[in-house]
Coordinates of C-alpha atoms in Angstrom, one line a residue:
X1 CA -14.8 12.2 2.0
X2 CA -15.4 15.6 3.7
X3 CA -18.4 14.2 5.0
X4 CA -16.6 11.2 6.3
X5 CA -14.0 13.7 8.4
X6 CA -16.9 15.5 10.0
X7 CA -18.6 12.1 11.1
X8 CA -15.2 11.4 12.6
X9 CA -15.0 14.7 14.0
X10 CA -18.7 14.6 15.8
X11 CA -18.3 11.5 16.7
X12 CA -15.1 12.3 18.6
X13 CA -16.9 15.0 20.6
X14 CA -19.4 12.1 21.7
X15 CA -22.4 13.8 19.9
X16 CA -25.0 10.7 18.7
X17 CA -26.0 9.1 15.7
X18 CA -29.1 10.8 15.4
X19 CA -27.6 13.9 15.8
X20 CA -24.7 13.5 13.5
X21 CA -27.6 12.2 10.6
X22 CA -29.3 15.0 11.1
X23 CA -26.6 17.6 11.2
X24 CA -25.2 16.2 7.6
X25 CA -28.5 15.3 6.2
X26 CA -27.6 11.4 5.9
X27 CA -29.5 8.5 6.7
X28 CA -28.6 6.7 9.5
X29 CA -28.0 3.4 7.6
X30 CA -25.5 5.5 5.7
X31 CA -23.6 6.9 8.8
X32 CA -23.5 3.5 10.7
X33 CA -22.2 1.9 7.3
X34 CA -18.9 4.1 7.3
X35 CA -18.7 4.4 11.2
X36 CA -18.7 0.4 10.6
X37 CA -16.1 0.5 7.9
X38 CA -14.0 2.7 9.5
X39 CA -14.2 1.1 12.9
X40 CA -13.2 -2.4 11.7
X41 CA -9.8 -0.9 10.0
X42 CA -8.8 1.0 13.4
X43 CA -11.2 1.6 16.6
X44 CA -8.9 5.4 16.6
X45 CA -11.3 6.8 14.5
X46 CA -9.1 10.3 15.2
X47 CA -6.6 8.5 13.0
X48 CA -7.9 9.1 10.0
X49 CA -7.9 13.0 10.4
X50 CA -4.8 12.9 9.1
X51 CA -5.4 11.0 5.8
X52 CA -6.4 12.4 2.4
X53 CA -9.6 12.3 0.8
X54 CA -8.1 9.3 -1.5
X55 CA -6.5 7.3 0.9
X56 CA -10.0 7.3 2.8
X57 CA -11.7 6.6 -0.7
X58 CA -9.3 3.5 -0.9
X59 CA -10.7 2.8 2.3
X60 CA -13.8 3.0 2.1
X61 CA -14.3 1.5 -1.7
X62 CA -11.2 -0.6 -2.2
X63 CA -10.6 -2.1 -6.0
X64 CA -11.1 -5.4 -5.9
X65 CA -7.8 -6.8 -7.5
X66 CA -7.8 -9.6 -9.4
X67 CA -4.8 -12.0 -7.7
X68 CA -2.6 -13.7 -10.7
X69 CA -1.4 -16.8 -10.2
X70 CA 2.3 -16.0 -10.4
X71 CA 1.5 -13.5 -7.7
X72 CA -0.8 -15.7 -5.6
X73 CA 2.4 -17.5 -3.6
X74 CA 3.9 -14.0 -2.8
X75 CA 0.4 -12.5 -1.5
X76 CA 0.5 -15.4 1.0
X77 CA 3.2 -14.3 2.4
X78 CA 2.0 -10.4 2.7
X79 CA -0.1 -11.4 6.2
X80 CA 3.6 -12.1 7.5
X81 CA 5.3 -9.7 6.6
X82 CA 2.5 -7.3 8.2
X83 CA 3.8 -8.2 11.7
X84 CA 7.3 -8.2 10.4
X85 CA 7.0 -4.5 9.8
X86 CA 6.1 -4.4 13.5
X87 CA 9.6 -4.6 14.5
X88 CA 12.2 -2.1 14.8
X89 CA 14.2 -1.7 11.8
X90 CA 12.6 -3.7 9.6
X91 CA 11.7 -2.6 5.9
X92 CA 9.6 -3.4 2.9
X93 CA 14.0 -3.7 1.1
X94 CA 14.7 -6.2 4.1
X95 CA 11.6 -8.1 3.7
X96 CA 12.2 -7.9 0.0
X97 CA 15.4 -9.0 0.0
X98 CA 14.8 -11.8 2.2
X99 CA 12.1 -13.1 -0.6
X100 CA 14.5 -12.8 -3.4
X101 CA 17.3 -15.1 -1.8
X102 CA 14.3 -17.8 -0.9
X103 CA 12.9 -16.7 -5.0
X104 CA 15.6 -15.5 -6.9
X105 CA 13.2 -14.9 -10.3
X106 CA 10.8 -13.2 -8.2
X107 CA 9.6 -9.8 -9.0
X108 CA 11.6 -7.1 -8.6
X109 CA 11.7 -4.3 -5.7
X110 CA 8.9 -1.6 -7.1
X111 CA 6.8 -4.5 -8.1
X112 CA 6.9 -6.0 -5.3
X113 CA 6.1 -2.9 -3.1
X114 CA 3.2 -1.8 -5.7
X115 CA 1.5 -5.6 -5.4
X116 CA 2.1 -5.1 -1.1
X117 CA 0.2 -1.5 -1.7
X118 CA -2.7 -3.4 -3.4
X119 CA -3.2 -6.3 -1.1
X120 CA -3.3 -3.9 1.9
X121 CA -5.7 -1.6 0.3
X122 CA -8.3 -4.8 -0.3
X123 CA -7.6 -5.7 3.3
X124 CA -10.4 -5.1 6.2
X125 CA -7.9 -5.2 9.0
X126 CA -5.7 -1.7 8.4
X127 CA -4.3 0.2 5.6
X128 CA -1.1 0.8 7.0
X129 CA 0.3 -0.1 10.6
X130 CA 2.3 2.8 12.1
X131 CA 3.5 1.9 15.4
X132 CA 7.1 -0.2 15.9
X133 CA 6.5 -2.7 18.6
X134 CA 7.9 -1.9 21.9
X135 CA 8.9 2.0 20.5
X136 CA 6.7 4.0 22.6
X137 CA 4.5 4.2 25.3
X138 CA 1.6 6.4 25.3
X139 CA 0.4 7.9 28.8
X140 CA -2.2 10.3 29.4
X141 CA -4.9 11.1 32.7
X142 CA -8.8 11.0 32.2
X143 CA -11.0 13.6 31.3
X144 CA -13.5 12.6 33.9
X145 CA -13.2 11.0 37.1
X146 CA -13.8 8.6 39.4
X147 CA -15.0 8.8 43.2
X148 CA -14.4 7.8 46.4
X149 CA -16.6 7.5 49.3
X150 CA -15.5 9.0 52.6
X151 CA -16.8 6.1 55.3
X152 CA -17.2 8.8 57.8
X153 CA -18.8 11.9 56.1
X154 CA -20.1 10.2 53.0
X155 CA -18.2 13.1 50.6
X156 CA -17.3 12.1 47.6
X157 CA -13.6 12.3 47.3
X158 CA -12.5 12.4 43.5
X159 CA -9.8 10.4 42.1
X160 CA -7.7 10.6 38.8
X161 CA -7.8 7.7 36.3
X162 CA -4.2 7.0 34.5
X163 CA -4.1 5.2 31.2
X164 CA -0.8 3.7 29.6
X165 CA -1.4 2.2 26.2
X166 CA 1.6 0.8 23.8
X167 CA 0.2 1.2 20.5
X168 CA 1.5 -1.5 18.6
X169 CA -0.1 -4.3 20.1
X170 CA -2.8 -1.6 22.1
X171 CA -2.3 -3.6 25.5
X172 CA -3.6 -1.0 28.0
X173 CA -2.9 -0.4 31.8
X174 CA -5.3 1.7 34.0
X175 CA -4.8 2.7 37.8
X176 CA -6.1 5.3 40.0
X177 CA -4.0 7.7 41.6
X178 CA -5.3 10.6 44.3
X179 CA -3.6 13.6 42.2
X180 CA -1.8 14.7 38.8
X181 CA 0.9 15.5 40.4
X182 CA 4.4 14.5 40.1
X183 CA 4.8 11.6 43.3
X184 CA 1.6 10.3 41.8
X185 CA 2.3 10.4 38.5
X186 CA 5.9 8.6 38.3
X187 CA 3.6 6.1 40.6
X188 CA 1.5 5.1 38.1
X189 CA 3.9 5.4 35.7
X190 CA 6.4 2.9 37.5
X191 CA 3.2 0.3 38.0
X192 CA 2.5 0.2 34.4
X193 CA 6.0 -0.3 33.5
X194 CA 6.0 -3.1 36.0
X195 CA 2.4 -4.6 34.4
X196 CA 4.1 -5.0 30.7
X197 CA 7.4 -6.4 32.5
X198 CA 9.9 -3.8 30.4
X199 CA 9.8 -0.6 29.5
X200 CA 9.6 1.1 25.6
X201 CA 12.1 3.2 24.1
X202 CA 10.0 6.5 24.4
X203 CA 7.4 7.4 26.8
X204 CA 5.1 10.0 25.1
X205 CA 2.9 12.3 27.8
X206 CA 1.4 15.2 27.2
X207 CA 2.6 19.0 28.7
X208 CA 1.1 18.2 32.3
X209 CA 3.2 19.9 35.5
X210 CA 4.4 16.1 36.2
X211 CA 6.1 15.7 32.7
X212 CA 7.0 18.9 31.5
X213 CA 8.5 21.8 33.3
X214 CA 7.8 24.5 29.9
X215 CA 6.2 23.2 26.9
X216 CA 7.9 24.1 23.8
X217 CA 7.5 22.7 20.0
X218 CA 10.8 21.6 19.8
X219 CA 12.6 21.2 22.6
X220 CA 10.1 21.1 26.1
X221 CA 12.1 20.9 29.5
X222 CA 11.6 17.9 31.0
X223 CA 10.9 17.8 34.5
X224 CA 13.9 17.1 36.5
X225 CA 12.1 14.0 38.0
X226 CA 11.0 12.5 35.6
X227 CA 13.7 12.7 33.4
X228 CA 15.3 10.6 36.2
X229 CA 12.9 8.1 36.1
X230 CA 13.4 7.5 32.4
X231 CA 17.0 7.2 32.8
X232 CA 16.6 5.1 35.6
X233 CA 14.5 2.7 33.3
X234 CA 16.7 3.0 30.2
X235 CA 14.0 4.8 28.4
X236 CA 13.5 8.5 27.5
X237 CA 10.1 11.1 27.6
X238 CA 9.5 12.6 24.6
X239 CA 6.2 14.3 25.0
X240 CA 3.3 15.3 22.4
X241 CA 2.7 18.6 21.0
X242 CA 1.5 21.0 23.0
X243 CA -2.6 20.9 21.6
X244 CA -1.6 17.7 19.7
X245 CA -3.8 15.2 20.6
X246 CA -3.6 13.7 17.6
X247 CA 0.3 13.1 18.2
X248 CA -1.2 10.2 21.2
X249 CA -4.5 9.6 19.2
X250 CA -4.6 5.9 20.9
X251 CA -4.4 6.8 24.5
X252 CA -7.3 9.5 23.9
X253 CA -9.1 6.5 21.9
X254 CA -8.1 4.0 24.7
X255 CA -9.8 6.4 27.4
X256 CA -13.4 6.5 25.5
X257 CA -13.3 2.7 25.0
X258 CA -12.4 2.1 29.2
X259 CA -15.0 4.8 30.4
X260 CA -17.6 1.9 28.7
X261 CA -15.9 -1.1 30.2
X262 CA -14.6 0.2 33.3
X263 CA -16.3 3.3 34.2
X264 CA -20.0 2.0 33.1
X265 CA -19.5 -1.2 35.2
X266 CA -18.7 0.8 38.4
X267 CA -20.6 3.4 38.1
X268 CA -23.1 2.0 41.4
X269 CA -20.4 0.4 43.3
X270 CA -18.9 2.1 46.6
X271 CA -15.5 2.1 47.5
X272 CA -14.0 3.3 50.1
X273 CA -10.3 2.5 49.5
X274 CA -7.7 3.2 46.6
X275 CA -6.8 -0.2 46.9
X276 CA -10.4 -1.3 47.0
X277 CA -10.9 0.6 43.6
X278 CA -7.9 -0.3 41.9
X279 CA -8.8 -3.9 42.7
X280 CA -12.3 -3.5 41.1
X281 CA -10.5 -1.8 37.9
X282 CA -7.8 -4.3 37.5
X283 CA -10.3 -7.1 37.1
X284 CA -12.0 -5.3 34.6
X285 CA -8.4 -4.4 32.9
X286 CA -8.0 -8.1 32.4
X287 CA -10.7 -8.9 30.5
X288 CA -10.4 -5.6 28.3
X289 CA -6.8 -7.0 27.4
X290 CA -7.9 -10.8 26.7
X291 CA -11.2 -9.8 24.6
X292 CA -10.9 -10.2 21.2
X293 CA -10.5 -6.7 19.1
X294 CA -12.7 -5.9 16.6
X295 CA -11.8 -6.5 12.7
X296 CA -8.4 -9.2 14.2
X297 CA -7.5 -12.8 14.8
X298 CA -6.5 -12.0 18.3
X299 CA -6.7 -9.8 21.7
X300 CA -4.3 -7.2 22.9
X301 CA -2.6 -9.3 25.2
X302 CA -1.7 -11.9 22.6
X303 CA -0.7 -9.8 20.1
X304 CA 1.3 -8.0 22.9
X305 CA 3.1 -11.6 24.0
X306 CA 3.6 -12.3 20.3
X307 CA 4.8 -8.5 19.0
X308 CA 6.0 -6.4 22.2
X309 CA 7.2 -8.3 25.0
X310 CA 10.2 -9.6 23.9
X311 CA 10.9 -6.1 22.4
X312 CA 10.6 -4.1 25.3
X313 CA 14.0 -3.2 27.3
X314 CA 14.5 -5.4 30.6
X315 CA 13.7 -3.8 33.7
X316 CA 16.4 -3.1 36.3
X317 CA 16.7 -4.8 39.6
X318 CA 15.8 -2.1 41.7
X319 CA 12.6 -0.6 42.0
X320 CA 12.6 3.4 41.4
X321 CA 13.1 5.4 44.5
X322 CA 11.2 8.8 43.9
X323 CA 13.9 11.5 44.0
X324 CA 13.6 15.4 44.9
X325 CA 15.9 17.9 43.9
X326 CA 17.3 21.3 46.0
X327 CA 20.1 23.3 45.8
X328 CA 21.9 25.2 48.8
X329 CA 24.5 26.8 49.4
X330 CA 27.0 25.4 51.9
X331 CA 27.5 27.4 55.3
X332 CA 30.7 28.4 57.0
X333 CA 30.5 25.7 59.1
X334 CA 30.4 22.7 56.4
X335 CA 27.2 22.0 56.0
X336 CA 24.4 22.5 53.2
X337 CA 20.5 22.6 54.4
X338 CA 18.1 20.1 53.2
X339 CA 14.9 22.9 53.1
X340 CA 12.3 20.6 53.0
X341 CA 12.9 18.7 56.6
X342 CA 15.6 21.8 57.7
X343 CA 18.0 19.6 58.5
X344 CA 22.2 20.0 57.9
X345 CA 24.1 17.8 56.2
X346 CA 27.9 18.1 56.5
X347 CA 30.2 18.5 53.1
X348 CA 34.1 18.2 52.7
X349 CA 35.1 21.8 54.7
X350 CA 36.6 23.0 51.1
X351 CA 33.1 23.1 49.5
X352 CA 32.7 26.0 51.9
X353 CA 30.6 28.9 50.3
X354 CA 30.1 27.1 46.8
X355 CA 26.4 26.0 45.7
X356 CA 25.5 22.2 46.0
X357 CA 22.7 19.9 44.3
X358 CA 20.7 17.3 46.9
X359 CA 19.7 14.8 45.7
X360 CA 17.0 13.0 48.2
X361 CA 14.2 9.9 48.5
X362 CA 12.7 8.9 51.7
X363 CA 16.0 7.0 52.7
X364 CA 19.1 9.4 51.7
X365 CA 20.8 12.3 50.8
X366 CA 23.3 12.8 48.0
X367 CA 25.1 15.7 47.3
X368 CA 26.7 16.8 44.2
X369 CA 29.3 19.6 43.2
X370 CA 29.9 19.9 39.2
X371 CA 28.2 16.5 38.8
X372 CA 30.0 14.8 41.2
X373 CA 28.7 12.9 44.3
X374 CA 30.6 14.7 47.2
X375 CA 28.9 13.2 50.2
X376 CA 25.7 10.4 50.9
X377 CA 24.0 10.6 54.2
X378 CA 21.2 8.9 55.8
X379 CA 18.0 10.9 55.5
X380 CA 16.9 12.3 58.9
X381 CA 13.6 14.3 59.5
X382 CA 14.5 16.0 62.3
X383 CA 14.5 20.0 62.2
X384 CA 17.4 21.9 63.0
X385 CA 19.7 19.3 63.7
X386 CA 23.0 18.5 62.1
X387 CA 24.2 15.1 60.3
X388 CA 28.3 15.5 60.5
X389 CA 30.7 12.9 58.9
X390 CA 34.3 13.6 60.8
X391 CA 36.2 13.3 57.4
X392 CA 34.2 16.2 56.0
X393 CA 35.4 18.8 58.8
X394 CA 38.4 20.7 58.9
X395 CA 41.1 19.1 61.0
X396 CA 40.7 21.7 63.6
X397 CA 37.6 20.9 63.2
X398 CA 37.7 17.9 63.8
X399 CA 38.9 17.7 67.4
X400 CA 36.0 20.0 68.3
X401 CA 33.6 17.0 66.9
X402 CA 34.9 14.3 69.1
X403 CA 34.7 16.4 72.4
X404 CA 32.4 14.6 74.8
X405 CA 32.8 13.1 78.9
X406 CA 34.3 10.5 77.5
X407 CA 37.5 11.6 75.1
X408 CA 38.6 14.2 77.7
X409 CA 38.8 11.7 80.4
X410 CA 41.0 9.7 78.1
X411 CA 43.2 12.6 77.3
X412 CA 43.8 13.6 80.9
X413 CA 44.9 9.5 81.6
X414 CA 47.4 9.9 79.1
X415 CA 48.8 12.8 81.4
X416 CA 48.6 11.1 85.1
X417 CA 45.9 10.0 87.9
X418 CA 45.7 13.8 89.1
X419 CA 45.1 15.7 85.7
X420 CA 41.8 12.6 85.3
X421 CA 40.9 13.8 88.8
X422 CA 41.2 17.4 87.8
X423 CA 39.2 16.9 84.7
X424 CA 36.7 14.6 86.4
X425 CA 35.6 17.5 88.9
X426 CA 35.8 20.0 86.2
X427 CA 32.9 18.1 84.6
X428 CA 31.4 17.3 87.3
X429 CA 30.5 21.0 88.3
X430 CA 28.9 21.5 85.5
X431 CA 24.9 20.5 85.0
X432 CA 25.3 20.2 80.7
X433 CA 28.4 18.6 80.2
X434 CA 29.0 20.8 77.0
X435 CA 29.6 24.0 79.4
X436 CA 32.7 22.4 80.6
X437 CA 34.3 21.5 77.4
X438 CA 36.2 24.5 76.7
X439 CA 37.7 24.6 80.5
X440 CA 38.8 20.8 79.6
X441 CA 40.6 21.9 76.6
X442 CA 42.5 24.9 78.4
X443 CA 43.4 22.6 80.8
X444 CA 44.9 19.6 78.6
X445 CA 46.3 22.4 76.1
X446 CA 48.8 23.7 79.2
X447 CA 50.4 19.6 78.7
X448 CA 52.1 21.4 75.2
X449 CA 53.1 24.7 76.6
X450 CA 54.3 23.8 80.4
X451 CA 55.1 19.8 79.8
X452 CA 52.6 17.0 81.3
X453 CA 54.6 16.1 84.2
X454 CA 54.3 19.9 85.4
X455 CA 50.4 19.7 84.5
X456 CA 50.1 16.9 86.6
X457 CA 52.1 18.5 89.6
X458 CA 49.6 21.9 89.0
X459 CA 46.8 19.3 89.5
X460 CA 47.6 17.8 92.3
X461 CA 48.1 21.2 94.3
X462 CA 45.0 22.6 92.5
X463 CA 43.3 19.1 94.4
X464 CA 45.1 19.7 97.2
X465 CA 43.0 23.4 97.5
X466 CA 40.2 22.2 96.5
X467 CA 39.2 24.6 93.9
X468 CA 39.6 23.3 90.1
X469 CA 39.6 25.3 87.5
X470 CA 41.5 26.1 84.3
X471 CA 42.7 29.7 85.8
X472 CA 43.8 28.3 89.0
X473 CA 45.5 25.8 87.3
X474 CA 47.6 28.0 85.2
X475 CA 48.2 30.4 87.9
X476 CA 50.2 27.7 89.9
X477 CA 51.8 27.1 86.4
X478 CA 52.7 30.6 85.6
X479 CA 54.1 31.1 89.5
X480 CA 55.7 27.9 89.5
X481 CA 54.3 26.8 92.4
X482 CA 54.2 23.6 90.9
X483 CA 58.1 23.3 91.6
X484 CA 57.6 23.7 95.4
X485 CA 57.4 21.1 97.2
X486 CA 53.6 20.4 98.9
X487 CA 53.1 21.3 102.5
X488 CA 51.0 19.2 104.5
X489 CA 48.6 22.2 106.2
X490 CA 46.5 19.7 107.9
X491 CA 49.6 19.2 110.7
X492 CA 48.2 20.3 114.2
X493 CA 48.8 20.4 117.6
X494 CA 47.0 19.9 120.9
X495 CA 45.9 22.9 123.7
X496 CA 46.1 22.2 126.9
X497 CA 42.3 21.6 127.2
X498 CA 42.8 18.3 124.7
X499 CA 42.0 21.1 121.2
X500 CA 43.4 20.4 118.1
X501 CA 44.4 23.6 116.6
X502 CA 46.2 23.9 112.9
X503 CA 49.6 25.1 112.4
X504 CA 50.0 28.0 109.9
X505 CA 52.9 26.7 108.0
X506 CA 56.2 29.2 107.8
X507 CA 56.2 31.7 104.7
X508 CA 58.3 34.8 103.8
X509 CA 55.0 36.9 103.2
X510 CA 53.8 35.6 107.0
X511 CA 55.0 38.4 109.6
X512 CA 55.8 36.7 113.2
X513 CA 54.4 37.7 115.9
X514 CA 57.3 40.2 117.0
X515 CA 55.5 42.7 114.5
X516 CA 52.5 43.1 115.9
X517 CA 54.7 44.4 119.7

């Protein structure tokens, strides 16, 4: 039986018959005869790395057990109960219990289990089945690689090949992705979810960058990501040991048996597409899932329809929306950065100074304070701009985000036809609008500290010069000249030649003529 584990062992490394033969000094007859019994029982020939010496004896050279006929109805029922123990929760007690309420004066429960023992052992199908249908989902990226043909230089452009496998039933997925890494990888990992139509209750990857943020025996961080995905899904990632490749023996297995029916078949065939290639793979997917496996009644797929599908947990509505994650910390002026695109998005003002999660896809931007959504935006690539919701700002704050043309002109109406004239021109001399803002503000502002009906009388004389601005404004305020009634300074009268000529209008400060004797 040592023998047999270093066949399995050299035979895992892809060394050859011959070599193998002549390595352990057997005949070739020999070595094919327990590669041939051990390959009908499970094609995961790493599988049995883990048995003993005497379960692989039973293997290899089971007792031939007599059936007795009292026994002979109850060993007709052991191929059922086989698949039975496929499901979740069931036992060799429930399936025993369930045969002594159809035959009460059947044997008892250790009998029964020592009979079950027997008839497996003389079985060419599997000693013992050790996947649950619909439990977990094996994942795991090629060792080699496929190409793609650049149509302009020729280059070959390498690809990786991804390879989902649920064990119970062994139906497999395959797709090519450009990259391990983590966009790609929840990619492929979404797809294949979508090809079994549900998802398992554990997806088992190994420690790759995608999955697993710091590998560790017993409890590995899981990337951030991903861990979203599988919530996302209803699922959970529980990945192998770290060096373990025994812990996902079937995916490893699955890989050597699709680089024959997938890889060999494409090996002279150009593409020049991921979606060309993918094509060309899927087709061959198909009929590696509908041929019949070696040593069973059935293929993958059926046994998958029959075992797993109905098992596996619904998928939701929505598709999975790839989600990043980034923490800032929010500026003075109420609003966190996004780093990636450099772009503000504005928080309630009390967040001010405290450190925020974003959560963001191609579409949106959440963000969270002690695990609580505090604001969603729209996603917006645009550097150094700002995305402000009013609600978010400060209320003084909030004034200053409606200012535009627009809401001063409907602040002055509110006062009177002169103080919209006033503000009108003070805009107007302006080339950005923006650097006339603040003068509107001073202006409206003097309607709380002088009254709007003496605003609107400073306006008019401010017109009447023709020179607006806020300081002239409040300088007829603060000399009240707003109180004296307007002088018309355009009255004239006529020299003797037919001239108009002004009149300077009467004024204390005016000296008449007498002075000047």
């Amino acid at each position: 039986m040592f023998q047999v584990k270093r066949i399995i062992e050299l035979r895992a490394s892809k060394k050859s018959n011959r070599f193998i033969a002549r390595v352990l000094g057997i005949s070739r007859n020999t070595l094919d005869s327990y590669l041939k019994q051990l390959s009908s029982h499970n094609p995961d020939l790493l599988t049995f790395l883990s048995w003993t010496e005497e379960q692989l004896d039973k293997l290899l050279n089971p007792v031939i057990v007599e059936v007795p006929a009292s026994h002979r109805e109850l060993y007709a029922l052991f191929p059922g109960y086989v698949k039975e123990l496929t499901h979740v929760g069931v036992s060799r007690m429930t399936l025993w219990t369930e045969y002594c309420l159809k035959h009460p004066t059947g044997t008892g429960y250790r009998h029964f289990c020592n009979l079950f023992r027997q008839w497996q052992a003389s079985q060419k199908v599997t000693m013992h089945i050790e996947h649950k249908a619909g439990d977990k989902l094996f994942v795991d990226f090629a060792g080699d690689k496929l190409h793609l043909i650049d149509i302009e230089t020729g280059q070959q452009i390498p690809v990786e090949f991804f390879v989902a496998i649920l064990p119970c039933s062994q139906i497999t997925y395959a797709q090519c992705v450009m990259s391990q890494r983590k966009e790609d990888f929840i990619l492929a990992l979404s797809s294949a979810l979508a090809y079994f139509g549900g998802a398992p209750q554990a997806i088992v990857p190994d420690n790759l960058k995608a999955a697993v943020n710091k590998a560790d025996r017993y409890e590995p961080e899981i990337n951030q990501t991903l861990a979203d995905f599988a919530s996302h899904y209803g699922t959970c990632i529980f990945p192998a040991r770290s060096r373990k490749p025994k812990d996902k023996a079937l995916v490893e297995s699955a890989v050597n048996i699709l680089y024959g029916r997938i890889y060999a078949p494409l090996r002279n065939r150009i593409f020049h597409s991921l979606d060309q290639l993918n094509s060309a793979v899927w087709e061959l997917l198909e009929i590696h899932n509908d041929v019949q496996q070696k040593g069973k009644e059935s293929s993958r797929r059926e046994r998958f329809i029959e075992l797993e599908k109905s098992i596996l947990i619904p998928l939701p509505s929505k598709h999975y929306q790839l989600k990043k994650f980034s923490l800032s910390k929010v500026h003075p002026n109420g609003h966190a950065t996004l780093k990636e695109d450099k772009h503000y998005y504005s928080v309630p003002y009390r967040l001010t100074g405290k450190q925020v999660k974003l959560i963001y896809t191609h579409e949106s931007v959440e963000i969270y304070h002690n695990h609580q959504r505090v604001a969603c935006h729209e996603r917006l690539i645009t550097k150094g701009r700002y995305t402000t919701l009013k609600e978010h700002l400060h209320p003084s704050h909030q004034w200053i985000n409606s200012w535009s043309p627009l809401f001063f002109e409907e602040q002055a109406d509110k006062i009177g036809p002169n103080t919209r004239l006033a503000i009108d021109e003070i805009l107007r001399m302006r080339v950005y609008p923006e650097q006339a803002y603040r003068s509107c503000v001073g202006v409206l502002s003097f309607a709380k500290r002088y009254t709007a009906q003496r605003l609107e009388k400073a306006c008019e004389r401010a017109l009447y010069y023709n020179h607006i601005s806020a300081t002239l404004i409040k300088s007829i305020l603060n000399r009240e000249l707003d109180r004296i009634q307007l002088v018309d300074e355009e009255i004239t009268f006529t020299d003797p030649d037919g001239t108009p000529r002004p009149v300077i209008p009467l004024h204390d400060n005016i000296r008449g003529a007498d002075s000047y004797q």
